[in-house]
Amino acid sequence: MLSTHQCSGGIVPISGDKRVFYTNSGTESIEGAMKISRGHFRNQRPYIIAFLGAFHGRTYGSMALTASKPIQRFGFNPMLPNVIHIPYPYPYRCPFGKNLTEEECGEAVLGYLEDWIFGKMVDPSEVSAIFFEPIQGEGGYVVPPKNFFPGLRKIADKYGILLVDDEVQAGFGRTGKWFAIEHWGVEPDIITMAKAIAAGLPLGAIVGRANIMDLPKGSHANTFGGNPVAWQQVLRS
Ligand SMILES: Cc1ncc(COP(=O)(O)O)c(C=O)c1O
C-alpha cells in the first residue's frame, strides 16, 4: 500500500474510510493525485479530463492539466499526454453562448463532455479522473452554476470515473465553508490541498477514499511531506 495514513477526516467532505498522503506543495498534491488516479486503474484508464481556465501547478503533470495562460505552458512541450481540456461553466461568459442561463451553461458543458468528448473522441472507460477546481482561481474567480457539480458527479458515477477536487486555493475556509465543493453538496473521490493548510508553511495533502488510495507500496513517497515543523503550525492554527 501507498504510505498513507488513515484519517478521521473530520472536516473533509468525503464519507466513509479515508486515507491521507502529506506533501510539500499544491503541485505535489496534484502530481500525487494523478498517479493515484491512473495507478488505481493500473493504467487501464490513461486519460484525464481537465478544464480550460484551470490552474493546477507548474510541474510537468500539473502543468499539463493547467490551461489558464499560454505563458504557463509556452516552451515546455511536449506535455504529459492524454489530458483533454473541456470548457468550464463560466456563467457570465458562457463558452457556449452569452444568452444561456447559468443552468443552461452548466448543462451545455456536461452535454459537451458526454456527447462530443465521450461520443466522438475517447471512450469513457479509458478515463481515470476528472480534475477540477470547485471555483477557478487563477482562471478568473469563476463560480460554476448550482447544477454543475451534481451533474458532473452523475456522469463520473455512470462511467466509473474519479472526481478529483483541487482545493489548493479554494479550500480551508476561503469560500465560507471548509471546502468550496460543499457549496454544491457533492462528494469528490479525492481532494488535493495545500496553501492555507499550514498557514504559510510548506505542507499539502491528498485525501481520498481508502479503496482508491491503493497504490502498491514503494510506488509513491517523499521525504519531507508532513514534516514536524509544518505540522506544528497546523496544530497551532
Ligand atoms: C488551484 C491550485 N492548484 C494548485 C496550485 C499549485 O500550488 P503550489 O504553488 O503550492 O504548487 C495552485 C497555486 O496557485 C492553485 O491555485
PDB file of C-alpha atoms and ligand atoms in Angstrom:
ATOM      1  CA  MET A   1       0.000   0.000   0.000  1.00  0.00           C
ATOM      2  CA  LEU A   2       0.951   3.600  -0.663  1.00  0.00           C
ATOM      3  CA  SER A   3       2.394   5.001   2.520  1.00  0.00           C
ATOM      4  CA  THR A   4      -0.755   6.822   3.563  1.00  0.00           C
ATOM      5  CA  HIS A   5      -2.294   7.327   6.965  1.00  0.00           C
ATOM      6  CA  GLN A   6      -5.838   6.566   7.972  1.00  0.00           C
ATOM      7  CA  CYS A   7      -7.619   9.761   8.804  1.00  0.00           C
ATOM      8  CA  SER A   8     -10.799  10.543  10.627  1.00  0.00           C
ATOM      9  CA  GLY A   9     -11.204  13.367   8.126  1.00  0.00           C
ATOM     10  CA  GLY A  10     -13.485  15.330  10.449  1.00  0.00           C
ATOM     11  CA  ILE A  11     -13.803  18.329   8.123  1.00  0.00           C
ATOM     12  CA  VAL A  12     -13.216  16.616   4.774  1.00  0.00           C
ATOM     13  CA  PRO A  13     -16.434  16.210   2.741  1.00  0.00           C
ATOM     14  CA  ILE A  14     -15.830  12.588   1.748  1.00  0.00           C
ATOM     15  CA  SER A  15     -17.829   9.990   3.658  1.00  0.00           C
ATOM     16  CA  GLY A  16     -16.546   6.587   4.761  1.00  0.00           C
ATOM     17  CA  ASP A  17     -12.964   5.424   5.238  1.00  0.00           C
ATOM     18  CA  LYS A  18     -10.340   7.838   4.006  1.00  0.00           C
ATOM     19  CA  ARG A  19      -6.587   7.959   3.767  1.00  0.00           C
ATOM     20  CA  VAL A  20      -4.222  10.902   3.578  1.00  0.00           C
ATOM     21  CA  PHE A  21      -0.814  11.389   1.958  1.00  0.00           C
ATOM     22  CA  TYR A  22       1.122  14.505   3.032  1.00  0.00           C
ATOM     23  CA  THR A  23       3.009  16.600   0.503  1.00  0.00           C
ATOM     24  CA  ASN A  24       5.049  19.820   0.464  1.00  0.00           C
ATOM     25  CA  SER A  25       3.045  21.919  -2.016  1.00  0.00           C
ATOM     26  CA  GLY A  26      -0.043  22.203  -4.164  1.00  0.00           C
ATOM     27  CA  THR A  27       1.657  20.948  -7.281  1.00  0.00           C
ATOM     28  CA  GLU A  28       2.968  17.900  -5.444  1.00  0.00           C
ATOM     29  CA  SER A  29      -0.566  17.134  -4.252  1.00  0.00           C
ATOM     30  CA  ILE A  30      -1.773  17.272  -7.865  1.00  0.00           C
ATOM     31  CA  GLU A  31       1.086  15.088  -9.130  1.00  0.00           C
ATOM     32  CA  GLY A  32       0.296  12.520  -6.447  1.00  0.00           C
ATOM     33  CA  ALA A  33      -3.419  12.602  -7.217  1.00  0.00           C
ATOM     34  CA  MET A  34      -2.658  11.980 -10.919  1.00  0.00           C
ATOM     35  CA  LYS A  35      -0.532   8.964 -10.025  1.00  0.00           C
ATOM     36  CA  ILE A  36      -3.162   7.669  -7.612  1.00  0.00           C
ATOM     37  CA  SER A  37      -5.911   8.053 -10.252  1.00  0.00           C
ATOM     38  CA  ARG A  38      -4.076   6.334 -13.085  1.00  0.00           C
ATOM     39  CA  GLY A  39      -2.434   3.845 -10.733  1.00  0.00           C
ATOM     40  CA  HIS A  40      -5.738   2.861  -9.128  1.00  0.00           C
ATOM     41  CA  PHE A  41      -6.860   1.585 -12.537  1.00  0.00           C
ATOM     42  CA  ARG A  42      -3.411   0.024 -13.146  1.00  0.00           C
ATOM     43  CA  ASN A  43      -3.122   2.371 -16.134  1.00  0.00           C
ATOM     44  CA  GLN A  44      -6.095   0.794 -17.882  1.00  0.00           C
ATOM     45  CA  ARG A  45      -7.598   4.318 -17.941  1.00  0.00           C
ATOM     46  CA  PRO A  46      -4.817   6.602 -19.184  1.00  0.00           C
ATOM     47  CA  TYR A  47      -6.948   9.692 -19.946  1.00  0.00           C
ATOM     48  CA  ILE A  48      -7.601  12.600 -17.600  1.00  0.00           C
ATOM     49  CA  ILE A  49     -10.151  15.363 -18.187  1.00  0.00           C
ATOM     50  CA  ALA A  50      -9.364  18.914 -17.050  1.00  0.00           C
ATOM     51  CA  PHE A  51     -10.885  22.336 -17.712  1.00  0.00           C
ATOM     52  CA  LEU A  52      -9.919  25.326 -19.801  1.00  0.00           C
ATOM     53  CA  GLY A  53      -9.039  28.127 -17.415  1.00  0.00           C
ATOM     54  CA  ALA A  54      -7.724  25.693 -14.814  1.00  0.00           C
ATOM     55  CA  PHE A  55      -4.594  26.234 -12.764  1.00  0.00           C
ATOM     56  CA  HIS A  56      -3.189  23.139 -11.066  1.00  0.00           C
ATOM     57  CA  GLY A  57       0.539  23.900 -10.778  1.00  0.00           C
ATOM     58  CA  ARG A  58       3.834  24.209 -12.604  1.00  0.00           C
ATOM     59  CA  THR A  59       5.489  20.783 -12.567  1.00  0.00           C
ATOM     60  CA  TYR A  60       5.048  18.531 -15.596  1.00  0.00           C
ATOM     61  CA  GLY A  61       1.895  16.651 -14.600  1.00  0.00           C
ATOM     62  CA  SER A  62       0.101  19.597 -13.046  1.00  0.00           C
ATOM     63  CA  MET A  63       1.260  21.890 -15.893  1.00  0.00           C
ATOM     64  CA  ALA A  64      -0.355  19.512 -18.373  1.00  0.00           C
ATOM     65  CA  LEU A  65      -3.660  19.992 -16.520  1.00  0.00           C
ATOM     66  CA  THR A  66      -3.195  23.764 -16.391  1.00  0.00           C
ATOM     67  CA  ALA A  67      -4.813  25.854 -19.127  1.00  0.00           C
ATOM     68  CA  SER A  68      -5.105  29.289 -17.632  1.00  0.00           C
ATOM     69  CA  LYS A  69      -2.496  31.325 -19.542  1.00  0.00           C
ATOM     70  CA  PRO A  70      -0.354  30.225 -22.528  1.00  0.00           C
ATOM     71  CA  ILE A  71       2.841  31.517 -20.851  1.00  0.00           C
ATOM     72  CA  GLN A  72       2.474  28.818 -18.191  1.00  0.00           C
ATOM     73  CA  ARG A  73       2.997  26.159 -20.902  1.00  0.00           C
ATOM     74  CA  PHE A  74       4.966  28.075 -23.549  1.00  0.00           C
ATOM     75  CA  GLY A  75       8.271  26.435 -24.488  1.00  0.00           C
ATOM     76  CA  PHE A  76       7.810  23.382 -22.262  1.00  0.00           C
ATOM     77  CA  ASN A  77       6.307  20.893 -24.692  1.00  0.00           C
ATOM     78  CA  PRO A  78       5.740  18.054 -25.046  1.00  0.00           C
ATOM     79  CA  MET A  79       3.212  17.992 -22.236  1.00  0.00           C
ATOM     80  CA  LEU A  80       2.196  14.856 -20.405  1.00  0.00           C
ATOM     81  CA  PRO A  81      -0.072  13.097 -22.932  1.00  0.00           C
ATOM     82  CA  ASN A  82      -3.708  12.021 -22.635  1.00  0.00           C
ATOM     83  CA  VAL A  83      -5.024  15.137 -20.918  1.00  0.00           C
ATOM     84  CA  ILE A  84      -8.192  16.528 -22.524  1.00  0.00           C
ATOM     85  CA  HIS A  85      -9.417  20.021 -21.688  1.00  0.00           C
ATOM     86  CA  ILE A  86     -13.059  20.966 -21.885  1.00  0.00           C
ATOM     87  CA  PRO A  87     -14.734  24.378 -21.310  1.00  0.00           C
ATOM     88  CA  TYR A  88     -15.516  25.399 -17.725  1.00  0.00           C
ATOM     89  CA  PRO A  89     -19.062  26.536 -16.965  1.00  0.00           C
ATOM     90  CA  TYR A  90     -18.500  30.278 -16.679  1.00  0.00           C
ATOM     91  CA  PRO A  91     -21.975  31.706 -16.152  1.00  0.00           C
ATOM     92  CA  TYR A  92     -21.147  35.286 -17.192  1.00  0.00           C
ATOM     93  CA  ARG A  93     -19.114  34.440 -20.278  1.00  0.00           C
ATOM     94  CA  CYS A  94     -20.503  31.044 -21.128  1.00  0.00           C
ATOM     95  CA  PRO A  95     -18.326  29.444 -23.812  1.00  0.00           C
ATOM     96  CA  PHE A  96     -21.493  28.014 -25.379  1.00  0.00           C
ATOM     97  CA  GLY A  97     -23.291  31.351 -25.824  1.00  0.00           C
ATOM     98  CA  LYS A  98     -23.769  34.547 -23.860  1.00  0.00           C
ATOM     99  CA  ASN A  99     -27.549  34.252 -23.736  1.00  0.00           C
ATOM    100  CA  LEU A 100     -27.639  30.995 -21.815  1.00  0.00           C
ATOM    101  CA  THR A 101     -28.868  30.981 -18.222  1.00  0.00           C
ATOM    102  CA  GLU A 102     -26.445  29.735 -15.558  1.00  0.00           C
ATOM    103  CA  GLU A 103     -28.134  26.324 -15.513  1.00  0.00           C
ATOM    104  CA  GLU A 104     -28.180  26.092 -19.303  1.00  0.00           C
ATOM    105  CA  CYS A 105     -24.463  26.857 -19.321  1.00  0.00           C
ATOM    106  CA  GLY A 106     -23.849  24.040 -16.813  1.00  0.00           C
ATOM    107  CA  GLU A 107     -25.920  21.639 -18.930  1.00  0.00           C
ATOM    108  CA  ALA A 108     -24.081  22.686 -22.092  1.00  0.00           C
ATOM    109  CA  VAL A 109     -20.689  21.793 -20.585  1.00  0.00           C
ATOM    110  CA  LEU A 110     -21.974  18.445 -19.284  1.00  0.00           C
ATOM    111  CA  GLY A 111     -23.516  17.717 -22.680  1.00  0.00           C
ATOM    112  CA  TYR A 112     -20.253  18.611 -24.443  1.00  0.00           C
ATOM    113  CA  LEU A 113     -18.360  16.134 -22.261  1.00  0.00           C
ATOM    114  CA  GLU A 114     -20.777  13.279 -22.882  1.00  0.00           C
ATOM    115  CA  ASP A 115     -21.816  13.930 -26.479  1.00  0.00           C
ATOM    116  CA  TRP A 116     -18.644  15.343 -28.008  1.00  0.00           C
ATOM    117  CA  ILE A 117     -15.702  14.075 -25.949  1.00  0.00           C
ATOM    118  CA  PHE A 118     -17.088  10.679 -24.915  1.00  0.00           C
ATOM    119  CA  GLY A 119     -19.239  10.395 -28.039  1.00  0.00           C
ATOM    120  CA  LYS A 120     -16.591  11.307 -30.616  1.00  0.00           C
ATOM    121  CA  MET A 121     -13.115  11.093 -29.132  1.00  0.00           C
ATOM    122  CA  VAL A 122     -12.407   8.937 -26.083  1.00  0.00           C
ATOM    123  CA  ASP A 123     -14.349   6.052 -24.662  1.00  0.00           C
ATOM    124  CA  PRO A 124     -15.151   6.984 -21.033  1.00  0.00           C
ATOM    125  CA  SER A 125     -13.868   3.571 -19.907  1.00  0.00           C
ATOM    126  CA  GLU A 126     -10.379   4.920 -20.717  1.00  0.00           C
ATOM    127  CA  VAL A 127     -10.764   7.984 -18.469  1.00  0.00           C
ATOM    128  CA  SER A 128      -9.450   7.649 -14.928  1.00  0.00           C
ATOM    129  CA  ALA A 129     -10.304  11.057 -13.490  1.00  0.00           C
ATOM    130  CA  ILE A 130     -11.777  14.490 -13.944  1.00  0.00           C
ATOM    131  CA  PHE A 131      -9.642  17.139 -12.211  1.00  0.00           C
ATOM    132  CA  PHE A 132     -11.390  20.406 -11.371  1.00  0.00           C
ATOM    133  CA  GLU A 133     -11.221  23.489  -9.219  1.00  0.00           C
ATOM    134  CA  PRO A 134     -14.586  23.967  -7.477  1.00  0.00           C
ATOM    135  CA  ILE A 135     -14.118  27.686  -8.096  1.00  0.00           C
ATOM    136  CA  GLN A 136     -11.498  28.583 -10.676  1.00  0.00           C
ATOM    137  CA  GLY A 137      -8.941  30.865  -9.024  1.00  0.00           C
ATOM    138  CA  GLU A 138      -6.155  31.845 -11.392  1.00  0.00           C
ATOM    139  CA  GLY A 139      -8.668  31.453 -14.249  1.00  0.00           C
ATOM    140  CA  GLY A 140     -10.643  34.473 -13.018  1.00  0.00           C
ATOM    141  CA  TYR A 141     -12.593  33.535  -9.850  1.00  0.00           C
ATOM    142  CA  VAL A 142     -15.294  31.685 -11.720  1.00  0.00           C
ATOM    143  CA  VAL A 143     -18.169  30.156  -9.738  1.00  0.00           C
ATOM    144  CA  PRO A 144     -19.972  27.354 -11.617  1.00  0.00           C
ATOM    145  CA  PRO A 145     -23.787  27.096 -11.552  1.00  0.00           C
ATOM    146  CA  LYS A 146     -25.630  25.045  -8.940  1.00  0.00           C
ATOM    147  CA  ASN A 147     -26.419  22.166 -11.284  1.00  0.00           C
ATOM    148  CA  PHE A 148     -22.855  21.677 -12.485  1.00  0.00           C
ATOM    149  CA  PHE A 149     -21.088  19.538  -9.901  1.00  0.00           C
ATOM    150  CA  PRO A 150     -24.145  17.340  -9.181  1.00  0.00           C
ATOM    151  CA  GLY A 151     -24.302  16.729 -12.954  1.00  0.00           C
ATOM    152  CA  LEU A 152     -20.570  16.040 -13.152  1.00  0.00           C
ATOM    153  CA  ARG A 153     -20.864  13.574 -10.241  1.00  0.00           C
ATOM    154  CA  LYS A 154     -23.637  11.725 -12.135  1.00  0.00           C
ATOM    155  CA  ILE A 155     -21.508  11.417 -15.271  1.00  0.00           C
ATOM    156  CA  ALA A 156     -18.492  10.287 -13.228  1.00  0.00           C
ATOM    157  CA  ASP A 157     -20.595   7.637 -11.460  1.00  0.00           C
ATOM    158  CA  LYS A 158     -22.138   6.454 -14.712  1.00  0.00           C
ATOM    159  CA  TYR A 159     -18.704   5.691 -16.192  1.00  0.00           C
ATOM    160  CA  GLY A 160     -16.720   4.838 -13.051  1.00  0.00           C
ATOM    161  CA  ILE A 161     -14.518   7.940 -13.350  1.00  0.00           C
ATOM    162  CA  LEU A 162     -12.907   9.539 -10.271  1.00  0.00           C
ATOM    163  CA  LEU A 163     -13.662  13.152  -9.359  1.00  0.00           C
ATOM    164  CA  VAL A 164     -10.552  14.956  -8.107  1.00  0.00           C
ATOM    165  CA  ASP A 165     -11.335  18.241  -6.404  1.00  0.00           C
ATOM    166  CA  ASP A 166      -8.396  20.674  -6.335  1.00  0.00           C
ATOM    167  CA  GLU A 167      -8.962  22.732  -3.185  1.00  0.00           C
ATOM    168  CA  VAL A 168      -5.392  24.032  -3.038  1.00  0.00           C
ATOM    169  CA  GLN A 169      -6.635  27.602  -3.422  1.00  0.00           C
ATOM    170  CA  ALA A 170     -10.352  27.465  -2.543  1.00  0.00           C
ATOM    171  CA  GLY A 171     -10.072  25.157   0.490  1.00  0.00           C
ATOM    172  CA  PHE A 172      -9.604  25.829   4.172  1.00  0.00           C
ATOM    173  CA  GLY A 173     -12.307  28.414   4.643  1.00  0.00           C
ATOM    174  CA  ARG A 174     -11.641  30.709   1.698  1.00  0.00           C
ATOM    175  CA  THR A 175     -15.255  30.484   0.500  1.00  0.00           C
ATOM    176  CA  GLY A 176     -17.059  30.411   3.839  1.00  0.00           C
ATOM    177  CA  LYS A 177     -17.029  26.617   4.162  1.00  0.00           C
ATOM    178  CA  TRP A 178     -14.068  24.378   4.930  1.00  0.00           C
ATOM    179  CA  PHE A 179     -14.044  23.202   1.308  1.00  0.00           C
ATOM    180  CA  ALA A 180     -15.637  25.019  -1.631  1.00  0.00           C
ATOM    181  CA  ILE A 181     -17.215  21.861  -3.073  1.00  0.00           C
ATOM    182  CA  GLU A 182     -19.511  21.807  -0.015  1.00  0.00           C
ATOM    183  CA  HIS A 183     -21.476  24.676  -1.590  1.00  0.00           C
ATOM    184  CA  TRP A 184     -22.677  22.124  -4.176  1.00  0.00           C
ATOM    185  CA  GLY A 185     -23.302  19.275  -1.714  1.00  0.00           C
ATOM    186  CA  VAL A 186     -21.210  16.931  -3.845  1.00  0.00           C
ATOM    187  CA  GLU A 187     -18.644  14.414  -2.587  1.00  0.00           C
ATOM    188  CA  PRO A 188     -15.468  14.085  -4.656  1.00  0.00           C
ATOM    189  CA  ASP A 189     -13.340  10.920  -4.517  1.00  0.00           C
ATOM    190  CA  ILE A 190     -10.054  12.713  -3.896  1.00  0.00           C
ATOM    191  CA  ILE A 191      -9.307  16.218  -2.585  1.00  0.00           C
ATOM    192  CA  THR A 192      -5.958  17.950  -3.049  1.00  0.00           C
ATOM    193  CA  MET A 193      -4.909  20.611  -0.533  1.00  0.00           C
ATOM    194  CA  ALA A 194      -2.001  22.951   0.267  1.00  0.00           C
ATOM    195  CA  LYS A 195      -1.608  26.739   0.729  1.00  0.00           C
ATOM    196  CA  ALA A 196      -3.681  27.612   3.827  1.00  0.00           C
ATOM    197  CA  ILE A 197      -3.443  24.148   5.404  1.00  0.00           C
ATOM    198  CA  ALA A 198      -0.372  25.170   7.428  1.00  0.00           C
ATOM    199  CA  ALA A 199      -0.841  28.929   7.366  1.00  0.00           C
ATOM    200  CA  GLY A 200       2.137  29.594   5.102  1.00  0.00           C
ATOM    201  CA  LEU A 201       4.496  26.753   5.905  1.00  0.00           C
ATOM    202  CA  PRO A 202       5.064  24.225   3.108  1.00  0.00           C
ATOM    203  CA  LEU A 203       2.510  21.481   3.618  1.00  0.00           C
ATOM    204  CA  GLY A 204      -0.028  19.862   1.353  1.00  0.00           C
ATOM    205  CA  ALA A 205      -2.233  16.799   1.443  1.00  0.00           C
ATOM    206  CA  ILE A 206      -4.123  14.356  -0.725  1.00  0.00           C
ATOM    207  CA  VAL A 207      -7.191  12.919   0.992  1.00  0.00           C
ATOM    208  CA  GLY A 208      -9.155  10.209  -0.777  1.00  0.00           C
ATOM    209  CA  ARG A 209     -11.430   7.241  -0.322  1.00  0.00           C
ATOM    210  CA  ALA A 210      -9.447   4.431   1.296  1.00  0.00           C
ATOM    211  CA  ASN A 211     -10.274   1.979  -1.509  1.00  0.00           C
ATOM    212  CA  ILE A 212      -8.857   4.400  -4.109  1.00  0.00           C
ATOM    213  CA  MET A 213      -5.649   5.329  -2.259  1.00  0.00           C
ATOM    214  CA  ASP A 214      -4.296   1.884  -3.081  1.00  0.00           C
ATOM    215  CA  LEU A 215      -1.025   2.312  -4.962  1.00  0.00           C
ATOM    216  CA  PRO A 216       1.348  -0.578  -4.237  1.00  0.00           C
ATOM    217  CA  LYS A 217       3.928   0.016  -1.537  1.00  0.00           C
ATOM    218  CA  GLY A 218       7.016   1.769  -2.894  1.00  0.00           C
ATOM    219  CA  SER A 219       5.272   3.353  -5.872  1.00  0.00           C
ATOM    220  CA  HIS A 220       4.994   6.801  -4.324  1.00  0.00           C
ATOM    221  CA  ALA A 221       6.688   8.592  -1.431  1.00  0.00           C
ATOM    222  CA  ASN A 222       8.527  11.751  -0.406  1.00  0.00           C
ATOM    223  CA  THR A 223      10.970  12.906   2.244  1.00  0.00           C
ATOM    224  CA  PHE A 224       9.525  15.986   3.893  1.00  0.00           C
ATOM    225  CA  GLY A 225       5.747  15.527   3.482  1.00  0.00           C
ATOM    226  CA  GLY A 226       4.072  16.041   6.852  1.00  0.00           C
ATOM    227  CA  ASN A 227       7.328  17.226   8.424  1.00  0.00           C
ATOM    228  CA  PRO A 228       7.160  18.212  12.098  1.00  0.00           C
ATOM    229  CA  VAL A 229       7.834  21.928  11.505  1.00  0.00           C
ATOM    230  CA  ALA A 230       4.851  22.345   9.174  1.00  0.00           C
ATOM    231  CA  TRP A 231       2.698  20.137  11.378  1.00  0.00           C
ATOM    232  CA  GLN A 232       3.412  22.255  14.411  1.00  0.00           C
ATOM    233  CA  GLN A 233       1.884  25.172  12.533  1.00  0.00           C
ATOM    234  CA  VAL A 234      -1.249  23.124  11.753  1.00  0.00           C
ATOM    235  CA  LEU A 235      -1.657  22.279  15.415  1.00  0.00           C
ATOM    236  CA  ARG A 236      -1.173  25.909  16.457  1.00  0.00           C
ATOM    237  CA  SER A 237      -3.637  27.409  13.958  1.00  0.00           C
TER     238      SER A 237
HETATM  239  C1  LIG B   1      -5.914  25.597  -7.602  1.00  0.00           C
HETATM  240  C2  LIG B   1      -4.440  25.459  -7.467  1.00  0.00           C
HETATM  241  N1  LIG B   1      -3.894  24.230  -7.576  1.00  0.00           N
HETATM  242  C3  LIG B   1      -2.570  24.040  -7.451  1.00  0.00           C
HETATM  243  C4  LIG B   1      -1.714  25.113  -7.225  1.00  0.00           C
HETATM  244  C5  LIG B   1      -0.234  24.855  -7.093  1.00  0.00           C
HETATM  245  O1  LIG B   1       0.146  25.068  -5.779  1.00  0.00           O
HETATM  246  P1  LIG B   1       1.707  25.343  -5.396  1.00  0.00           P
HETATM  247  O2  LIG B   1       2.021  26.718  -5.863  1.00  0.00           O
HETATM  248  O3  LIG B   1       1.750  25.198  -3.909  1.00  0.00           O
HETATM  249  O4  LIG B   1       2.498  24.317  -6.098  1.00  0.00           O
HETATM  250  C6  LIG B   1      -2.240  26.402  -7.107  1.00  0.00           C
HETATM  251  C7  LIG B   1      -1.341  27.550  -6.874  1.00  0.00           C
HETATM  252  O5  LIG B   1      -1.681  28.685  -7.006  1.00  0.00           O
HETATM  253  C8  LIG B   1      -3.632  26.577  -7.236  1.00  0.00           C
HETATM  254  O6  LIG B   1      -4.193  27.799  -7.154  1.00  0.00           O
END
